[in-house]
Amino acid sequence: MLSSGKSIMDWSEQLAQFSEPQWAEKNQLTCTYLTPAHIKTAAELQAIMREAGFDEVTTDAVGNVVGIYRSAHSSTDSQDSCVPVKTLLTGSHYDTVRNGGKYDGRLGILIPVACVAELVRQKRRLPFDFEVVGFSEEEGQRFRATFLASGALTGDFDPTWLAQQDADGVTMKQAMQTAGLSGDIADITQLKRDPSKYLGFVEAHIEQGPILCEGNLPLGVVTSINAGVRATCKITGLAAHAGTTPMNMRQDALLAAAEISLMAETRARQDDGSVATVGQMQVPGGSINVIPGECLFTLDMRAPFDHQRDALVNDILAQAHVIAERRGVHFDFTEVMRASAAPSDPQLQQRWERAVQSVGQPIFKLNSGAGHDAMKLHTIMPQAMLFVRGGNRGISHNPLEIISAEDAALATQAFMALLDGFQTDLASTK
Ligand code: HGY
Ligand code: MN
Ligand code: MN
């Protein structure tokens, strides 16, 4: 099984070779929804899945790469195909943030791919179909439609997203059609999964934080995924001469945004577990000698519970309007993503706990500050996650993101143990 760790590291390098030109030239990884680099990554992932031995590998109407390893009852080499077969769903995303890491999302695809390769090596079938999805879009980088890929599986794809434009004015529909997808909402709505046919959704993912690394723990079991709200914000002030406008006569859009950013930081620090981030800020058409008349920025606000998140958002919004009023500027806030906290399904979480124990590791439980596709699948089926230790103190959304082949191998063993657990339990219910 140690070879699975090396395979996963090699596959990660294979996928990471595709990056968008302005980042590739700096040897950085950026793979956003349906860009040429993203399309090549999907093709490479398909090839990796085929090589591993999946029975079916397809790309769906939103660009998800879907691999299915048929059960003992529904595979072509079985007689009793009349036996009703459920499916265990797993996977994660293959898109990245700008100048991101190689393992965020992708590790959660490659670990179950390594499991299928091992099952094929053992000439073994499971008593359920095993469906591994490489979700095409989770990060919300090129378009604001976050989790659109897993959202298509839960029936939450918003048709208005097709008209969203990227920074170059390309609509999502156009991007889909350029990528060889129909861009028809009818094809997308068909992707909705019937939860009654599934055993649930499990996802392996790097922790993206320092806890496992500092605790010298290779694996962790997720108890809940934090709730989040993201928004795009716009301050409208008055562009004016930097030299002639007295300080007490300014409506400086950037300074209002700056004060709001610092206020958000102060407010988030007041809670245990709340976070608030301004990830992007720009003065469109700004000049060195002009007081900013407009400032665009983003807000990402999260907390372990919905009520705590809502209090954070409401306080920041209220205080932002006070700041804008005092500064004589206008503050616009457009919510672009809202996700509820997603507590792990207790039974699936216990399956991960038993799996981690079976590979000789202590059960360490932690919540997830990062959002994941699992929080989308949470809305229609039981879900639970396994975390894998990140090196470099778990840094993520950064090229320093790193894992070890040994931890990848151990996580694969734990995932195999989870599959074994399902097999044992299903056999005992016959
Ligand atoms: O932002 C997140 O939590 C995730 O990486 N998309
Ligand atoms: Mn991410
Ligand atoms: Mn991720």
Coordinates of C-alpha atoms and ligand atoms in Angstrom, one line a residue:
M1 CA 0.0 0.0 0.0
L2 CA 3.0 2.3 0.4
S3 CA 3.1 2.4 -3.4
S4 CA -0.3 4.1 -3.3
G5 CA 1.3 7.0 -1.6
K6 CA 3.9 7.3 -4.3
S7 CA 1.2 6.9 -7.0
I8 CA -0.8 9.8 -5.4
M9 CA 2.2 12.1 -5.3
D10 CA 3.0 11.2 -8.9
W11 CA -0.6 11.8 -10.0
S12 CA -0.6 15.1 -8.1
E13 CA 2.4 16.2 -10.2
Q14 CA 0.7 15.1 -13.4
L15 CA -2.4 17.2 -12.6
A16 CA -0.3 20.2 -11.5
Q17 CA 1.5 20.4 -14.8
F18 CA -1.6 22.3 -16.2
S19 CA -1.7 25.9 -15.0
E20 CA -3.0 29.1 -16.6
P21 CA -0.3 31.0 -18.7
Q22 CA 0.3 34.0 -16.5
W23 CA 0.9 31.8 -13.5
A24 CA 2.6 28.9 -15.3
E25 CA 5.3 31.3 -16.5
K26 CA 6.1 31.9 -12.8
N27 CA 5.9 28.2 -12.0
Q28 CA 2.7 28.7 -10.1
L29 CA -0.5 26.7 -10.2
T30 CA -3.8 28.3 -11.1
C31 CA -6.6 26.1 -12.6
T32 CA -9.9 27.9 -12.7
Y33 CA -13.2 26.7 -14.1
L34 CA -13.1 25.6 -17.8
T35 CA -9.9 27.4 -18.8
P36 CA -7.7 25.5 -21.2
A37 CA -5.5 24.4 -18.2
H38 CA -8.7 23.2 -16.4
I39 CA -9.8 21.2 -19.5
K40 CA -6.4 19.6 -19.8
T41 CA -6.5 18.7 -16.1
A42 CA -9.8 17.0 -16.5
A43 CA -8.5 15.0 -19.4
E44 CA -5.4 13.9 -17.4
L45 CA -7.7 12.9 -14.5
Q46 CA -9.8 10.8 -16.8
A47 CA -6.6 9.1 -18.0
I48 CA -5.5 8.4 -14.4
M49 CA -8.9 7.0 -13.6
R50 CA -9.0 4.8 -16.7
E51 CA -5.4 3.6 -15.9
A52 CA -6.5 2.7 -12.3
G53 CA -9.2 0.4 -13.6
F54 CA -12.6 2.2 -13.2
D55 CA -15.4 0.5 -15.2
E56 CA -16.7 3.9 -16.4
V57 CA -15.1 7.3 -16.7
T58 CA -17.1 10.2 -18.0
T59 CA -17.2 14.0 -18.0
D60 CA -20.6 15.4 -17.1
A61 CA -22.5 18.6 -18.2
V62 CA -20.7 20.9 -15.7
G63 CA -17.2 19.3 -16.3
N64 CA -17.2 16.9 -13.4
V65 CA -15.0 13.8 -14.1
V66 CA -17.0 10.8 -12.8
G67 CA -15.4 7.4 -12.3
I68 CA -17.5 4.4 -11.3
Y69 CA -16.2 1.1 -10.1
R70 CA -19.1 -1.3 -10.3
S71 CA -20.2 -3.5 -7.5
A72 CA -19.9 -7.3 -7.5
H73 CA -23.6 -7.4 -8.4
S74 CA -23.7 -4.9 -11.2
S75 CA -20.3 -5.3 -12.8
T76 CA -20.4 -7.0 -16.2
D77 CA -18.8 -10.1 -14.8
S78 CA -21.7 -10.9 -12.5
Q79 CA -24.9 -13.0 -13.0
D80 CA -27.0 -11.5 -10.2
S81 CA -27.3 -8.1 -11.7
C82 CA -30.9 -8.0 -10.3
V83 CA -29.6 -7.4 -6.8
P84 CA -30.4 -3.8 -5.8
V85 CA -27.1 -2.0 -5.4
K86 CA -26.5 1.2 -3.6
T87 CA -23.6 3.6 -4.3
L88 CA -21.0 5.1 -2.1
L89 CA -20.2 8.6 -3.4
T90 CA -16.9 10.2 -2.8
G91 CA -14.6 12.8 -4.4
S92 CA -13.4 16.4 -4.2
H93 CA -12.6 19.3 -6.5
Y94 CA -9.8 19.7 -9.1
D95 CA -10.0 23.4 -9.6
T96 CA -7.6 25.6 -7.6
V97 CA -7.4 29.1 -6.2
R98 CA -4.9 31.4 -7.9
N99 CA -1.3 30.4 -7.1
G100 CA -2.7 27.5 -5.1
G101 CA -1.4 24.2 -3.9
K102 CA -1.4 20.8 -5.6
Y103 CA -3.3 18.8 -3.0
D104 CA -6.3 21.0 -2.0
G105 CA -9.3 19.0 -3.4
R106 CA -7.2 16.8 -5.7
L107 CA -6.0 14.6 -2.8
G108 CA -9.6 13.8 -2.1
I109 CA -10.0 12.5 -5.7
L110 CA -6.7 10.6 -5.9
I111 CA -7.0 8.7 -2.6
P112 CA -10.2 6.9 -3.7
V113 CA -8.6 6.4 -7.1
A114 CA -5.7 4.7 -5.4
C115 CA -8.3 2.5 -3.6
V116 CA -9.8 1.4 -6.9
A117 CA -6.4 0.6 -8.2
E118 CA -5.8 -1.5 -5.1
L119 CA -9.2 -3.3 -5.5
V120 CA -8.4 -4.0 -9.2
R121 CA -5.0 -5.4 -8.1
Q122 CA -6.8 -7.6 -5.6
K123 CA -9.4 -8.6 -8.3
R124 CA -12.0 -7.5 -5.8
R125 CA -15.4 -6.1 -6.1
L126 CA -17.4 -4.3 -3.4
P127 CA -21.1 -5.0 -2.6
F128 CA -21.9 -1.5 -3.7
D129 CA -21.0 0.8 -6.6
F130 CA -18.1 3.1 -5.8
E131 CA -18.6 6.5 -7.5
V132 CA -15.6 8.9 -7.4
V133 CA -16.2 12.5 -8.6
G134 CA -13.6 15.0 -9.6
F135 CA -15.7 18.1 -9.0
S136 CA -14.9 20.8 -11.6
E137 CA -15.6 23.9 -9.6
E138 CA -15.5 24.5 -5.8
E139 CA -13.4 27.6 -5.3
G140 CA -15.5 30.2 -7.0
Q141 CA -12.5 31.9 -8.7
R142 CA -13.4 32.5 -12.3
F143 CA -17.1 32.9 -11.6
R144 CA -18.8 33.7 -8.3
A145 CA -20.9 30.5 -8.4
T146 CA -19.1 28.6 -5.7
F147 CA -19.7 24.8 -5.3
L148 CA -21.5 24.8 -8.7
A149 CA -20.1 21.4 -9.5
S150 CA -21.3 19.6 -6.3
G151 CA -24.4 21.8 -6.4
A152 CA -25.3 20.3 -9.8
L153 CA -25.4 16.9 -8.0
T154 CA -27.7 18.2 -5.3
G155 CA -30.0 20.0 -7.6
D156 CA -28.8 23.4 -6.6
F157 CA -27.4 24.7 -9.9
D158 CA -28.9 28.2 -10.3
P159 CA -29.7 28.7 -14.0
T160 CA -28.8 32.4 -13.7
W161 CA -25.2 31.3 -13.1
L162 CA -24.9 30.6 -16.8
A163 CA -25.1 34.3 -17.5
Q164 CA -22.4 35.2 -15.0
Q165 CA -19.4 36.8 -16.7
D166 CA -15.7 36.3 -15.9
A167 CA -13.2 39.2 -15.7
D168 CA -13.0 39.1 -19.5
G169 CA -16.7 39.3 -20.0
V170 CA -17.0 35.6 -21.0
T171 CA -20.2 34.1 -19.7
M172 CA -20.3 30.7 -18.0
K173 CA -22.4 29.3 -20.8
Q174 CA -19.9 30.4 -23.4
A175 CA -17.1 28.9 -21.3
M176 CA -19.0 25.7 -21.1
Q177 CA -19.6 25.6 -24.9
T178 CA -15.9 26.4 -25.6
A179 CA -15.0 23.5 -23.4
G180 CA -17.3 21.2 -25.4
L181 CA -20.2 21.2 -22.9
S182 CA -23.7 22.0 -24.1
G183 CA -24.3 24.8 -21.5
D184 CA -28.0 23.7 -21.5
I185 CA -29.6 23.9 -18.1
A186 CA -31.6 20.8 -19.0
D187 CA -28.4 18.8 -19.2
I188 CA -27.3 20.2 -15.9
T189 CA -30.5 19.6 -14.0
Q190 CA -30.3 15.9 -15.0
L191 CA -27.1 15.5 -12.9
K192 CA -29.2 15.7 -9.7
R193 CA -28.5 12.5 -7.7
D194 CA -31.3 10.5 -6.0
P195 CA -30.1 10.2 -2.4
S196 CA -32.1 7.0 -1.8
K197 CA -29.7 5.2 -4.1
Y198 CA -26.7 6.2 -2.0
L199 CA -25.0 5.0 1.1
G200 CA -23.8 8.6 1.6
F201 CA -20.9 10.9 0.7
V202 CA -17.4 10.6 2.2
E203 CA -14.5 13.0 1.4
A204 CA -10.8 12.9 2.2
H205 CA -9.1 16.4 2.1
I206 CA -6.0 18.0 3.4
E207 CA -6.7 19.8 6.7
Q208 CA -5.6 23.2 5.4
G209 CA -4.7 24.2 8.9
P210 CA -1.9 23.6 11.5
I211 CA -3.7 21.3 14.0
L212 CA -2.7 17.8 12.8
C213 CA 0.8 19.0 11.9
E214 CA 1.4 20.5 15.3
G215 CA -0.2 17.5 17.0
N216 CA 2.0 15.1 15.0
L217 CA -1.1 13.4 13.7
P218 CA -1.3 12.1 10.2
L219 CA -5.1 11.8 10.1
G220 CA -8.1 13.5 11.7
V221 CA -11.9 12.9 11.6
V222 CA -14.0 15.9 10.8
T223 CA -16.9 16.6 13.2
S224 CA -18.4 19.6 11.3
I225 CA -17.7 22.0 8.5
N226 CA -18.0 25.7 9.4
A227 CA -20.8 27.9 8.1
G228 CA -19.8 30.7 5.7
V229 CA -21.0 33.7 3.8
R230 CA -19.1 35.4 1.0
A231 CA -19.9 38.8 -0.5
T232 CA -18.6 41.2 -3.1
C233 CA -18.7 44.8 -1.9
K234 CA -18.5 48.2 -3.5
I235 CA -17.8 51.6 -2.0
T236 CA -18.8 54.6 -4.0
G237 CA -17.1 57.9 -2.9
L238 CA -16.0 60.8 -5.0
A239 CA -12.8 60.9 -7.1
A240 CA -11.0 64.2 -6.6
H241 CA -7.7 65.9 -6.8
A242 CA -5.1 64.4 -4.4
G243 CA -3.3 67.7 -4.1
T244 CA -6.1 70.3 -3.7
T245 CA -8.8 68.4 -1.8
P246 CA -8.4 69.1 2.0
M247 CA -8.4 66.0 4.2
N248 CA -11.8 67.0 5.8
M249 CA -13.5 67.3 2.4
R250 CA -12.8 63.9 1.0
Q251 CA -15.1 60.9 0.2
D252 CA -12.3 58.5 -0.1
A253 CA -13.7 55.1 -1.2
L254 CA -10.5 53.1 -0.5
L255 CA -10.1 54.5 3.1
A256 CA -13.7 53.6 3.8
A257 CA -13.0 50.0 2.5
A258 CA -9.8 49.9 4.6
E259 CA -11.7 51.0 7.8
I260 CA -14.4 48.4 7.1
S261 CA -11.7 45.7 6.6
L262 CA -10.1 46.5 9.9
M263 CA -13.5 46.6 11.6
A264 CA -14.3 43.2 10.3
E265 CA -11.0 41.9 11.7
T266 CA -11.8 43.3 15.1
R267 CA -15.3 42.0 15.1
A268 CA -14.2 38.4 14.1
R269 CA -11.6 38.4 16.9
Q270 CA -14.4 38.9 19.4
D271 CA -15.7 35.3 18.8
D272 CA -14.2 31.9 19.4
G273 CA -13.8 30.4 16.0
S274 CA -15.1 33.2 13.8
V275 CA -13.0 34.5 10.9
A276 CA -13.4 37.4 8.5
T277 CA -11.2 37.9 5.4
V278 CA -10.9 40.6 2.7
G279 CA -9.2 38.6 0.0
Q280 CA -9.5 41.1 -2.8
M281 CA -9.5 44.9 -3.0
Q282 CA -9.1 47.1 -6.0
V283 CA -9.6 50.7 -7.2
P284 CA -10.9 50.4 -10.8
G285 CA -9.1 52.9 -13.0
G286 CA -7.3 54.4 -10.1
S287 CA -4.5 57.0 -10.4
I288 CA -1.6 57.9 -8.1
N289 CA -2.9 61.5 -7.8
V290 CA -6.6 60.9 -7.6
I291 CA -8.6 60.2 -4.4
P292 CA -10.3 56.8 -5.0
G293 CA -13.9 57.4 -6.1
E294 CA -14.7 53.7 -6.1
C295 CA -13.3 50.6 -4.3
L296 CA -14.3 47.0 -4.9
F297 CA -13.5 44.4 -2.3
T298 CA -14.6 40.9 -1.1
L299 CA -15.7 39.7 2.3
D300 CA -15.4 36.0 3.5
M301 CA -17.0 35.4 6.9
R302 CA -17.2 32.1 8.7
A303 CA -18.1 30.5 12.1
P304 CA -18.6 27.0 13.5
F305 CA -22.4 27.6 13.8
D306 CA -25.0 29.3 11.6
H307 CA -26.2 31.6 14.4
Q308 CA -22.6 32.7 15.2
R309 CA -22.0 33.3 11.5
D310 CA -25.2 35.3 11.1
A311 CA -24.3 37.5 14.1
L312 CA -20.9 38.1 12.6
V313 CA -22.3 39.1 9.2
N314 CA -25.0 41.3 10.7
D315 CA -22.6 43.1 12.9
I316 CA -20.1 43.7 10.2
L317 CA -22.8 44.9 7.8
A318 CA -24.3 47.3 10.4
Q319 CA -20.9 48.8 11.3
A320 CA -20.0 49.1 7.6
H321 CA -23.0 51.2 7.0
V322 CA -22.1 53.5 10.0
I323 CA -18.6 53.9 8.6
A324 CA -19.9 54.7 5.1
E325 CA -22.4 57.2 6.5
R326 CA -19.7 59.0 8.5
R327 CA -17.3 59.1 5.5
G328 CA -20.0 60.3 3.1
V329 CA -19.7 57.3 0.8
H330 CA -22.1 54.6 -0.3
F331 CA -21.7 50.9 0.6
D332 CA -23.1 48.1 -1.5
F333 CA -23.0 44.5 -0.3
T334 CA -23.9 41.6 -2.6
E335 CA -23.9 38.1 -1.0
V336 CA -22.5 35.5 -3.5
M337 CA -22.3 32.4 -1.3
R338 CA -24.1 31.2 1.8
A339 CA -23.4 27.7 3.3
S340 CA -24.7 26.4 6.5
A341 CA -22.5 24.5 9.0
A342 CA -22.5 20.8 8.0
P343 CA -22.2 18.5 11.0
S344 CA -20.8 15.0 10.1
D345 CA -23.4 12.2 10.0
P346 CA -22.7 10.4 13.3
Q347 CA -22.6 6.9 11.7
L348 CA -20.4 7.9 8.8
Q349 CA -18.1 9.8 11.2
Q350 CA -17.8 6.7 13.4
R351 CA -16.9 4.7 10.3
W352 CA -14.0 7.1 9.7
E353 CA -13.1 6.8 13.4
R354 CA -13.0 3.0 13.1
A355 CA -11.0 3.2 9.9
V356 CA -8.4 5.5 11.4
Q357 CA -8.1 3.2 14.5
S358 CA -7.7 0.2 12.2
V359 CA -4.6 1.7 10.6
G360 CA -3.1 2.2 14.1
Q361 CA -3.8 5.9 14.5
P362 CA -5.4 7.7 17.4
I363 CA -8.9 9.1 16.8
F364 CA -8.5 12.9 16.6
K365 CA -11.6 14.9 15.9
L366 CA -11.7 18.4 14.6
N367 CA -14.0 20.8 12.8
S368 CA -13.2 22.2 9.4
G369 CA -12.6 25.9 9.0
A370 CA -12.5 25.4 5.3
G371 CA -15.5 24.8 3.1
H372 CA -15.8 21.5 1.1
D373 CA -18.0 19.8 -1.4
A374 CA -19.2 17.7 1.5
M375 CA -21.1 20.6 2.8
K376 CA -23.1 20.7 -0.4
L377 CA -23.7 16.9 -0.5
H378 CA -24.7 17.3 3.2
T379 CA -28.0 18.9 2.0
I380 CA -29.2 15.7 0.4
M381 CA -27.3 12.8 2.0
P382 CA -25.2 11.8 5.0
Q383 CA -21.6 12.9 4.8
A384 CA -18.4 12.8 6.8
M385 CA -14.8 13.7 6.1
L386 CA -11.3 12.5 6.8
F387 CA -8.5 15.1 7.1
V388 CA -4.9 14.4 6.1
R389 CA -2.1 16.3 7.7
G390 CA -0.6 19.2 5.8
G391 CA 3.1 19.9 6.1
N392 CA 4.6 23.4 6.5
R393 CA 2.2 23.9 9.5
G394 CA -0.7 22.9 7.2
I395 CA -0.5 26.1 5.0
S396 CA -2.9 26.0 2.1
H397 CA -4.2 28.2 -0.7
N398 CA -0.4 28.7 -1.1
P399 CA 2.2 26.9 -3.2
L400 CA 3.9 25.8 0.1
E401 CA 0.9 23.4 0.6
I402 CA 2.5 19.9 1.0
I403 CA 1.7 16.4 2.1
S404 CA 3.9 13.3 2.5
A405 CA 3.7 10.1 0.5
E406 CA 3.5 8.2 3.8
D407 CA 0.5 10.2 4.9
A408 CA -1.1 9.7 1.5
A409 CA -0.6 6.0 1.8
L410 CA -1.9 5.9 5.4
A411 CA -5.0 7.8 4.3
T412 CA -5.5 5.3 1.5
Q413 CA -5.3 2.5 3.9
A414 CA -7.9 4.2 6.1
F415 CA -10.1 4.7 3.1
M416 CA -9.8 1.0 2.2
A417 CA -10.6 0.2 5.8
L418 CA -13.8 2.3 5.5
L419 CA -14.7 0.3 2.4
D420 CA -14.0 -2.9 4.2
G421 CA -16.3 -1.7 7.0
F422 CA -19.2 -1.1 4.6
Q423 CA -18.6 -4.5 3.0
T424 CA -18.7 -6.3 6.3
D425 CA -21.8 -4.5 7.5
L426 CA -23.6 -5.0 4.2
A427 CA -22.7 -8.7 4.2
S428 CA -24.1 -9.1 7.8
T429 CA -27.4 -7.6 6.8
K430 CA -28.1 -10.2 4.1
Ligands
HGY1 O1 -12.5 28.5 0.8 C1 -12.6 27.4 1.2 O2 -12.9 27.1 2.4 C2 -12.4 26.3 0.3 O3 -11.0 26.1 0.1 N1 -13.1 26.5 -1.0
MN2 MN -9.6 25.5 -1.4
MN3 MN -10.7 22.3 -1.0

